Coordinates of C-alpha atoms in Angstrom, one line a residue:
Chain A
M1 CA 112.1 117.1 149.4
K2 CA 113.9 119.9 147.6
L3 CA 111.9 122.4 145.5
K4 CA 112.2 121.6 141.8
V5 CA 112.2 124.5 139.2
Y6 CA 111.6 123.4 135.6
A7 CA 113.1 126.2 133.5
D8 CA 114.8 127.2 130.3
R9 CA 117.0 130.2 130.8
M10 CA 116.1 131.4 127.3
S11 CA 112.6 132.1 128.7
Q12 CA 112.3 135.4 130.6
P13 CA 109.8 134.2 133.2
S14 CA 112.1 131.2 133.9
R15 CA 114.9 133.6 134.5
A16 CA 112.8 135.6 137.0
I17 CA 112.0 132.5 139.0
L18 CA 115.6 131.3 139.1
I19 CA 117.0 134.7 140.1
F20 CA 114.3 134.9 142.8
C21 CA 115.2 131.6 144.3
K22 CA 119.0 132.3 144.2
V23 CA 118.7 135.8 145.7
N24 CA 116.5 134.5 148.5
G25 CA 118.6 131.5 149.3
I26 CA 115.9 129.0 148.5
D27 CA 117.2 125.5 148.3
F28 CA 116.1 124.2 144.9
E29 CA 117.0 122.0 142.0
E30 CA 117.0 123.5 138.5
I31 CA 115.7 121.1 135.9
H32 CA 116.5 122.2 132.4
I33 CA 113.7 121.9 130.0
E34 CA 115.2 122.8 126.6
L35 CA 112.6 124.5 124.5
S36 CA 114.6 124.3 121.3
K37 CA 114.7 120.5 121.8
R38 CA 111.0 120.5 122.4
Q39 CA 111.5 118.9 125.8
H40 CA 108.5 120.9 127.1
L41 CA 106.3 118.7 124.9
S42 CA 107.3 115.5 126.5
P43 CA 104.6 113.5 128.4
E44 CA 106.8 113.6 131.5
F45 CA 106.8 117.4 131.5
Q46 CA 103.1 117.5 130.5
A47 CA 102.4 115.7 133.8
I48 CA 104.0 118.6 135.6
N49 CA 102.4 121.4 133.5
P50 CA 99.5 120.5 131.2
F51 CA 100.1 123.8 129.4
K52 CA 103.6 122.5 128.3
K53 CA 105.3 125.8 129.3
V54 CA 108.2 126.8 131.5
P55 CA 108.6 127.8 134.2
A56 CA 106.9 125.3 136.5
I57 CA 107.6 124.1 140.0
V58 CA 107.1 121.1 142.1
D59 CA 107.2 121.5 145.9
G60 CA 106.6 118.2 147.5
R61 CA 103.4 117.0 145.9
F62 CA 102.4 120.5 144.9
K63 CA 102.7 121.5 141.2
L64 CA 102.4 125.0 140.0
F65 CA 102.8 127.0 136.8
E66 CA 102.3 130.6 135.6
S67 CA 105.3 132.7 136.7
H68 CA 103.5 135.3 138.7
A69 CA 101.6 132.7 140.7
I70 CA 105.0 130.9 141.3
L71 CA 106.7 134.1 142.5
I72 CA 103.7 134.8 144.9
Y73 CA 103.8 131.2 146.1
L74 CA 107.6 131.2 146.8
A75 CA 107.4 134.6 148.5
S76 CA 104.5 133.3 150.8
A77 CA 105.6 129.7 151.4
F78 CA 109.4 130.1 152.0
P79 CA 110.0 131.9 155.3
G80 CA 113.5 133.2 154.4
V81 CA 112.2 135.5 151.6
A82 CA 112.7 139.2 152.5
H83 CA 109.5 141.1 153.1
H84 CA 110.0 143.7 150.4
W85 CA 109.5 141.2 147.6
Y86 CA 105.8 140.7 148.4
P87 CA 104.9 142.8 151.4
A88 CA 102.2 141.6 153.8
D89 CA 100.4 145.0 153.7
V90 CA 97.1 144.5 151.8
S91 CA 97.2 147.8 149.9
R92 CA 100.8 147.5 148.8
R93 CA 100.3 143.9 147.8
A94 CA 97.2 144.9 145.8
R95 CA 99.2 147.5 143.9
I96 CA 101.9 144.9 143.1
Q97 CA 99.1 142.6 141.9
A98 CA 97.8 145.4 139.6
V99 CA 101.3 145.8 138.0
L100 CA 101.5 142.0 137.5
D101 CA 98.0 141.9 135.9
W102 CA 98.8 144.8 133.6
H103 CA 102.0 143.0 132.5
H104 CA 100.3 140.2 130.6
L105 CA 98.5 142.1 127.9
N106 CA 101.0 145.0 127.7
L107 CA 104.7 144.6 128.3
R108 CA 104.8 140.8 127.8
R109 CA 102.7 141.0 124.6
G110 CA 104.8 143.9 123.3
A111 CA 108.3 142.7 124.2
A112 CA 107.9 139.1 123.4
G113 CA 106.0 139.8 120.1
F114 CA 108.6 142.3 119.0
V115 CA 111.7 140.2 119.8
L116 CA 110.1 137.1 118.2
N117 CA 109.2 138.9 115.0
T118 CA 112.5 140.8 114.6
V119 CA 115.2 138.4 115.9
L120 CA 114.1 135.1 117.3
A121 CA 111.7 133.7 114.6
P122 CA 114.4 132.5 112.2
L123 CA 116.3 130.8 115.0
L124 CA 113.1 128.9 115.8
G125 CA 112.5 128.0 112.1
L126 CA 109.6 130.4 111.9
P127 CA 109.1 133.2 109.3
L128 CA 109.5 136.8 110.4
N129 CA 106.1 138.6 110.4
K130 CA 106.6 142.3 109.7
Q131 CA 103.0 143.3 110.5
A132 CA 103.1 141.4 113.8
A133 CA 106.4 143.1 114.6
A134 CA 105.0 146.6 113.9
E135 CA 101.9 145.9 116.1
A136 CA 104.1 144.5 118.9
E137 CA 106.4 147.5 118.7
K138 CA 103.4 149.8 119.3
V139 CA 102.4 147.8 122.4
L140 CA 106.0 147.7 123.6
I141 CA 106.6 151.4 123.3
S142 CA 103.2 152.2 124.9
S143 CA 104.2 149.8 127.8
L144 CA 107.6 151.4 128.3
S145 CA 105.9 154.8 128.4
T146 CA 103.5 153.5 131.0
I147 CA 106.3 152.2 133.1
E148 CA 108.2 155.5 132.9
N149 CA 105.2 157.8 133.5
I150 CA 102.9 155.8 135.7
W151 CA 104.5 152.9 137.5
L152 CA 107.8 154.8 138.1
K153 CA 106.3 158.3 138.6
D154 CA 106.8 158.4 142.3
D155 CA 110.2 158.8 144.1
G156 CA 112.0 155.6 144.8
L157 CA 114.2 153.3 142.8
Y158 CA 111.5 150.8 142.0
L159 CA 108.0 150.5 140.7
L160 CA 105.2 152.1 142.8
G161 CA 107.7 154.3 144.6
G162 CA 109.5 151.3 146.2
F163 CA 112.9 151.7 147.8
R164 CA 113.4 147.9 147.6
P165 CA 112.4 145.7 144.7
S166 CA 109.2 143.6 144.6
I167 CA 108.3 140.5 142.5
A168 CA 106.8 143.0 140.0
D169 CA 110.2 144.7 139.5
L170 CA 111.9 141.3 138.9
S171 CA 109.2 140.0 136.5
L172 CA 109.1 143.1 134.4
V173 CA 112.9 143.7 134.2
C174 CA 113.4 140.1 133.1
E175 CA 110.8 140.7 130.4
I176 CA 112.6 143.8 129.2
M177 CA 116.0 142.2 129.3
Q178 CA 115.1 140.2 126.1
L179 CA 115.4 143.5 124.2
Q180 CA 119.2 142.9 124.5
L181 CA 118.8 140.5 121.6
L182 CA 117.7 143.4 119.2
D183 CA 120.3 145.0 117.0
E184 CA 121.8 148.0 118.7
K185 CA 120.0 150.6 116.6
D186 CA 116.6 149.1 117.5
H187 CA 117.5 148.6 121.1
D188 CA 118.6 152.3 121.5
R189 CA 115.7 153.6 119.5
I190 CA 113.2 151.8 121.7
L191 CA 114.7 152.1 125.2
G192 CA 116.7 155.3 124.7
P193 CA 113.8 157.8 125.5
Y194 CA 113.0 156.1 128.8
K195 CA 115.6 157.3 131.3
K196 CA 113.7 156.2 134.4
V197 CA 113.2 152.7 132.9
Q198 CA 116.9 152.5 132.3
Q199 CA 117.8 153.5 135.8
W200 CA 115.2 151.1 137.3
I201 CA 116.7 148.2 135.2
E202 CA 120.2 149.1 136.6
S203 CA 118.8 149.2 140.2
T204 CA 117.1 145.8 139.8
K205 CA 120.4 144.3 138.4
N206 CA 122.3 145.8 141.4
A207 CA 119.8 144.5 143.9
T208 CA 120.0 140.9 142.6
K209 CA 123.7 140.6 141.7
P210 CA 125.6 138.4 141.1
H211 CA 122.6 136.1 140.3
F212 CA 121.0 138.4 137.8
H213 CA 124.0 138.3 135.5
E214 CA 124.7 134.6 136.0
V215 CA 121.2 133.7 135.0
H216 CA 121.2 136.1 132.1
N217 CA 124.5 134.8 130.8
V218 CA 122.7 132.6 128.2
L219 CA 121.1 135.7 126.8
Y220 CA 124.4 137.6 126.6
K221 CA 126.0 134.7 124.8
L222 CA 123.2 134.5 122.3
K223 CA 123.5 138.3 121.7
L224 CA 127.2 137.8 121.0
R225 CA 126.5 135.1 118.5
L226 CA 123.8 137.2 116.8
S227 CA 126.2 140.1 116.6
L228 CA 129.0 138.0 115.1
K229 CA 126.5 136.5 112.6
Q230 CA 125.3 139.9 111.7
S231 CA 128.7 141.3 111.1
S232 CA 129.8 138.3 109.1
Q233 CA 126.6 138.7 107.0
T234 CA 127.4 142.4 106.5
D235 CA 130.9 141.5 105.4
G236 CA 129.5 138.9 103.1
E237 CA 127.0 141.3 101.7
M238 CA 129.7 143.9 101.2
K239 CA 131.9 141.4 99.4
S240 CA 129.2 139.6 97.3
G241 CA 126.6 142.4 97.0
I242 CA 123.9 139.9 98.1
K243 CA 122.2 139.2 101.4
A244 CA 123.2 135.9 103.1
P245 CA 120.3 133.7 104.2
I246 CA 119.5 133.7 107.9
A247 CA 120.2 130.3 109.6
S248 CA 117.0 128.6 110.7
R249 CA 118.3 126.9 113.8
M250 CA 120.0 128.2 117.0
Chain B
M1 CA 84.2 156.6 154.1
K2 CA 82.2 154.1 151.9
L3 CA 84.1 152.1 149.2
K4 CA 83.5 153.6 145.8
V5 CA 83.3 151.3 142.8
Y6 CA 83.7 152.9 139.3
A7 CA 82.0 150.7 136.8
D8 CA 80.0 150.2 133.6
R9 CA 77.9 147.1 133.8
M10 CA 78.6 146.6 130.1
S11 CA 82.1 145.7 131.1
Q12 CA 82.6 142.1 132.2
P13 CA 85.2 142.8 134.9
S14 CA 83.0 145.6 136.2
R15 CA 80.2 143.1 136.6
A16 CA 82.5 140.7 138.5
I17 CA 83.4 143.4 141.1
L18 CA 79.8 144.6 141.6
I19 CA 78.6 141.0 142.1
F20 CA 81.4 140.3 144.5
C21 CA 80.6 143.3 146.6
K22 CA 76.9 142.6 146.6
V23 CA 77.2 138.9 147.4
N24 CA 79.6 139.6 150.3
G25 CA 77.5 142.5 151.7
I26 CA 80.3 145.0 151.2
D27 CA 78.9 148.5 151.8
F28 CA 79.8 150.4 148.6
E29 CA 78.7 153.2 146.2
E30 CA 78.5 152.3 142.5
I31 CA 79.6 155.2 140.4
H32 CA 78.5 154.7 136.8
I33 CA 81.2 155.5 134.2
E34 CA 79.5 155.2 130.9
L35 CA 81.9 154.0 128.3
S36 CA 79.6 154.7 125.4
K37 CA 79.6 158.4 126.5
R38 CA 83.4 158.3 126.9
Q39 CA 83.2 159.2 130.6
H40 CA 86.2 157.0 131.2
L41 CA 88.3 159.6 129.3
S42 CA 87.4 162.5 131.6
P43 CA 90.2 164.2 133.6
E44 CA 88.2 163.4 136.8
F45 CA 88.2 159.6 136.1
Q46 CA 91.8 159.7 134.9
A47 CA 92.8 161.0 138.4
I48 CA 91.2 157.7 139.7
N49 CA 92.7 155.4 137.0
P50 CA 95.4 156.8 134.8
F51 CA 94.7 153.8 132.4
K52 CA 91.2 155.2 131.8
K53 CA 89.5 151.8 132.3
V54 CA 86.8 150.4 134.4
P55 CA 86.5 149.0 137.0
A56 CA 88.5 151.0 139.5
I57 CA 87.9 151.5 143.2
V58 CA 88.6 154.1 145.8
D59 CA 88.8 152.9 149.4
G60 CA 89.5 155.9 151.6
R61 CA 92.6 157.4 150.1
F62 CA 93.6 154.2 148.4
K63 CA 93.0 153.9 144.6
L64 CA 93.2 150.6 142.7
F65 CA 92.5 149.3 139.2
E66 CA 92.8 145.9 137.4
S67 CA 89.9 143.7 138.3
H68 CA 91.9 140.7 139.6
A69 CA 93.9 143.0 141.9
I70 CA 90.6 144.6 143.1
L71 CA 89.0 141.2 143.8
I72 CA 92.1 140.1 145.8
Y73 CA 92.1 143.4 147.7
L74 CA 88.4 143.2 148.5
A75 CA 88.7 139.6 149.7
S76 CA 91.7 140.5 151.9
A77 CA 90.6 143.9 153.2
F78 CA 86.9 143.3 154.0
P79 CA 86.5 141.0 157.0
G80 CA 83.0 139.9 156.1
V81 CA 84.1 138.1 152.9
A82 CA 83.6 134.3 153.0
H83 CA 86.8 132.4 153.1
H84 CA 86.1 130.3 149.9
W85 CA 86.5 133.3 147.6
Y86 CA 90.2 133.6 148.3
P87 CA 91.3 131.0 150.8
A88 CA 94.2 131.7 153.1
D89 CA 95.9 128.4 152.3
V90 CA 99.1 129.3 150.3
S91 CA 98.8 126.5 147.8
R92 CA 95.1 126.9 147.1
R93 CA 95.7 130.7 146.7
A94 CA 98.6 130.1 144.3
R95 CA 96.4 127.8 142.1
I96 CA 93.7 130.5 142.0
Q97 CA 96.4 133.0 141.1
A98 CA 97.5 130.7 138.2
V99 CA 94.0 130.6 136.8
L100 CA 93.7 134.4 137.0
D101 CA 97.1 134.8 135.3
W102 CA 96.1 132.4 132.6
H103 CA 92.9 134.3 132.0
H104 CA 94.5 137.5 130.6
L105 CA 96.1 136.1 127.5
N106 CA 93.6 133.3 126.9
L107 CA 89.9 133.5 127.8
R108 CA 89.8 137.3 128.0
R109 CA 91.6 137.8 124.7
G110 CA 89.5 135.2 123.0
A111 CA 86.0 136.1 124.3
A112 CA 86.4 139.9 124.2
G113 CA 88.0 139.8 120.7
F114 CA 85.4 137.5 119.3
V115 CA 82.4 139.4 120.7
L116 CA 83.9 142.8 119.7
N117 CA 84.5 141.6 116.1
T118 CA 81.2 139.8 115.5
V119 CA 78.7 141.9 117.5
L120 CA 79.9 144.9 119.4
A121 CA 82.1 146.8 116.9
P122 CA 79.2 148.3 114.9
L123 CA 77.5 149.5 118.1
L124 CA 80.7 151.3 119.0
G125 CA 81.1 152.8 115.5
L126 CA 84.0 150.5 114.6
P127 CA 84.3 148.3 111.6
L128 CA 83.9 144.5 111.9
N129 CA 87.2 142.7 111.4
K130 CA 86.7 139.2 110.1
Q131 CA 90.3 138.2 110.4
A132 CA 90.5 139.4 114.0
A133 CA 87.2 137.5 114.7
A134 CA 88.6 134.3 113.3
E135 CA 91.8 134.6 115.3
A136 CA 89.9 135.4 118.5
E137 CA 87.6 132.5 117.9
K138 CA 90.5 130.1 117.9
V139 CA 91.8 131.5 121.2
L140 CA 88.3 131.4 122.7
I141 CA 87.6 127.8 121.7
S142 CA 91.1 126.7 122.9
S143 CA 90.4 128.5 126.2
L144 CA 87.0 126.9 126.7
S145 CA 88.6 123.5 126.0
T146 CA 91.3 124.3 128.6
I147 CA 88.6 125.2 131.2
E148 CA 86.7 122.0 130.5
N149 CA 89.6 119.6 130.4
I150 CA 92.1 121.2 132.8
W151 CA 90.6 123.7 135.2
L152 CA 87.4 121.7 135.6
K153 CA 88.9 118.2 135.4
D154 CA 88.6 117.4 139.1
D155 CA 85.4 116.6 141.0
G156 CA 83.6 119.6 142.4
L157 CA 81.3 122.2 141.0
Y158 CA 84.0 124.9 140.5
L159 CA 87.5 125.5 139.0
L160 CA 90.3 123.5 140.6
G161 CA 87.9 121.0 142.1
G162 CA 86.3 123.6 144.4
F163 CA 83.0 122.9 146.1
R164 CA 82.5 126.7 146.7
P165 CA 83.3 129.4 144.1
S166 CA 86.5 131.5 144.3
I167 CA 87.3 134.9 142.7
A168 CA 88.6 133.0 139.7
D169 CA 85.2 131.4 139.1
L170 CA 83.4 134.7 139.3
S171 CA 86.0 136.5 137.0
L172 CA 85.9 133.8 134.3
V173 CA 82.2 133.3 134.3
C174 CA 81.6 137.0 133.9
E175 CA 84.0 137.0 131.0
I176 CA 82.1 134.1 129.3
M177 CA 78.7 135.7 129.9
Q178 CA 79.4 138.2 127.2
L179 CA 78.9 135.4 124.7
Q180 CA 75.2 135.9 125.4
L181 CA 75.4 138.7 122.9
L182 CA 76.3 136.4 120.0
D183 CA 73.5 135.2 117.7
E184 CA 72.1 131.9 119.0
K185 CA 73.8 129.8 116.3
D186 CA 77.3 131.1 117.1
H187 CA 76.6 130.9 120.9
D188 CA 75.5 127.2 120.7
R189 CA 78.2 126.2 118.2
I190 CA 80.9 127.7 120.5
L191 CA 79.6 126.8 124.0
G192 CA 77.6 123.6 123.0
P193 CA 80.5 121.1 123.2
Y194 CA 81.5 122.1 126.7
K195 CA 79.1 120.5 129.1
K196 CA 81.2 121.0 132.2
V197 CA 81.7 124.6 131.4
Q198 CA 77.9 125.0 131.0
Q199 CA 77.3 123.3 134.4
W200 CA 79.9 125.5 136.1
I201 CA 78.3 128.7 134.7
E202 CA 75.0 127.5 136.2
S203 CA 76.6 126.7 139.5
T204 CA 78.3 130.2 139.7
K205 CA 75.0 131.9 138.8
N206 CA 73.2 129.9 141.6
A207 CA 75.9 130.7 144.2
T208 CA 75.6 134.4 143.5
K209 CA 71.9 134.9 142.9
P210 CA 70.0 137.2 142.9
H211 CA 72.9 139.6 142.3
F212 CA 74.3 137.8 139.3
H213 CA 71.2 138.3 137.3
E214 CA 70.5 141.8 138.6
V215 CA 74.0 143.0 137.5
H216 CA 73.8 141.1 134.2
N217 CA 70.4 142.6 133.4
V218 CA 72.0 145.3 131.2
L219 CA 73.5 142.5 129.1
Y220 CA 70.2 140.6 128.8
K221 CA 68.5 143.8 127.6
L222 CA 71.1 144.5 125.0
K223 CA 70.8 140.9 123.8
L224 CA 67.0 141.5 123.4
R225 CA 67.6 144.7 121.4
L226 CA 70.1 142.9 119.2
S227 CA 67.7 140.0 118.6
L228 CA 64.8 142.4 117.7
K229 CA 67.1 144.4 115.4
Q230 CA 68.3 141.2 113.7
S231 CA 64.8 139.9 113.2
S232 CA 63.6 143.3 111.8
Q233 CA 66.6 143.3 109.5
T234 CA 65.8 139.8 108.4
D235 CA 62.2 140.8 107.7
G236 CA 63.5 143.9 105.8
E237 CA 65.8 141.8 103.8
M238 CA 63.1 139.3 102.9
K239 CA 60.8 142.1 101.9
S240 CA 63.3 144.3 100.0
G241 CA 65.8 141.7 99.0
I242 CA 68.7 143.9 100.3
K243 CA 70.6 144.1 103.6
A244 CA 69.7 146.9 106.0
P245 CA 72.7 148.8 107.3
I246 CA 73.8 148.2 110.8
A247 CA 73.3 151.1 113.2
S248 CA 76.6 152.6 114.3
R249 CA 75.5 153.7 117.8
M250 CA 74.1 151.9 120.8

């Protein structure tokens, strides 16, 4: 029975799983769980993942959620996966694990919190929380600085001095990609100082093309819509002198 | 060269690593990094762990931090470790990984945030933050409910229906043990409703004795000091009618 991947491409860990499967030629069926339509809350999906979150997978009778656990499982259970994604060497594997552990309370918390509270909240019908955005920004900037100065400090194109990407590279780059949704000024202010991070993102895109861009297409389209909306709002403001309200739905 | 474990027994992930080494007969040297004396900020320790956190290990020339990564490394690199701690079966391992991934943004965030903002902050010279305590309590209670109803839903004494403990049991129980520092009313109110969780904590203690209690001794002693301080404060309040200030150092 074919592997099933339950995902919404608007979710960054969903994107990481989909890219991983495509790059490694894993035969799978993508089942779209549309978060904006609250499909993750359905009893059917809850039977797959009691936490009601994407991504989740079903492989035969085996159900699994949490994106890092899924990446490790796929890299271990599917024989066609190239060694560099999750090397068998115990020390190398442990260091990849340390990056993945670090990710949760640092880059994920910072990036997701900042994007939610500066861009996404109104699209989800939630209020923007300036204090939460400011706190998330601190965590995000500290996380980017950590990636630049600690995880990317060695030679090599990838984290931990790697010359080929690991599951940690894919997971973290997909997390950072959501910063594309910020307005250009915020994006450049936040990512601009981190030259190694920028180079590493490019390397990861190159190593996973064309799948990286195909899976991120939904993000690029949303970015375009946000930019168009912003410029029409600016026009409106310039004409009327008042701010147009932000639409509360995607 | 003997494994070196850099730890402060006041830190819950440090305790998990120490218990794991002792239970599995791993030959190691415990190097005490006293957080209250800010020894984790020294340049010497920063050369071991650039994140300036305990626990960390050095095994020959290999340095590692992040407690889950350390547990996985020890279980994989030391041949004497019993199989049940981190089974070789890919599916079982993936489910343990999912619990460990879940831990970061749930139980850890809830338990550590609540204990810090109700008990520990004054001992560390920090102010108590009631709002942070209330938010952490919500996360903590939701996490305990998840452990009771999802991770412990199957038969078996341990998480995921296990009949022997895994590294996830040890990590999560050590996290919960810090709730011992709460006053009795808070402790019982929070843990009281979760009968399976209580039974699982006892099972984990039993499976790892006498090391579990030996390593937690520092916590039991602090609890005693806190109780004595609290009762002397209550006496003082009853005699003088005013509240005694809370000491700002341990």
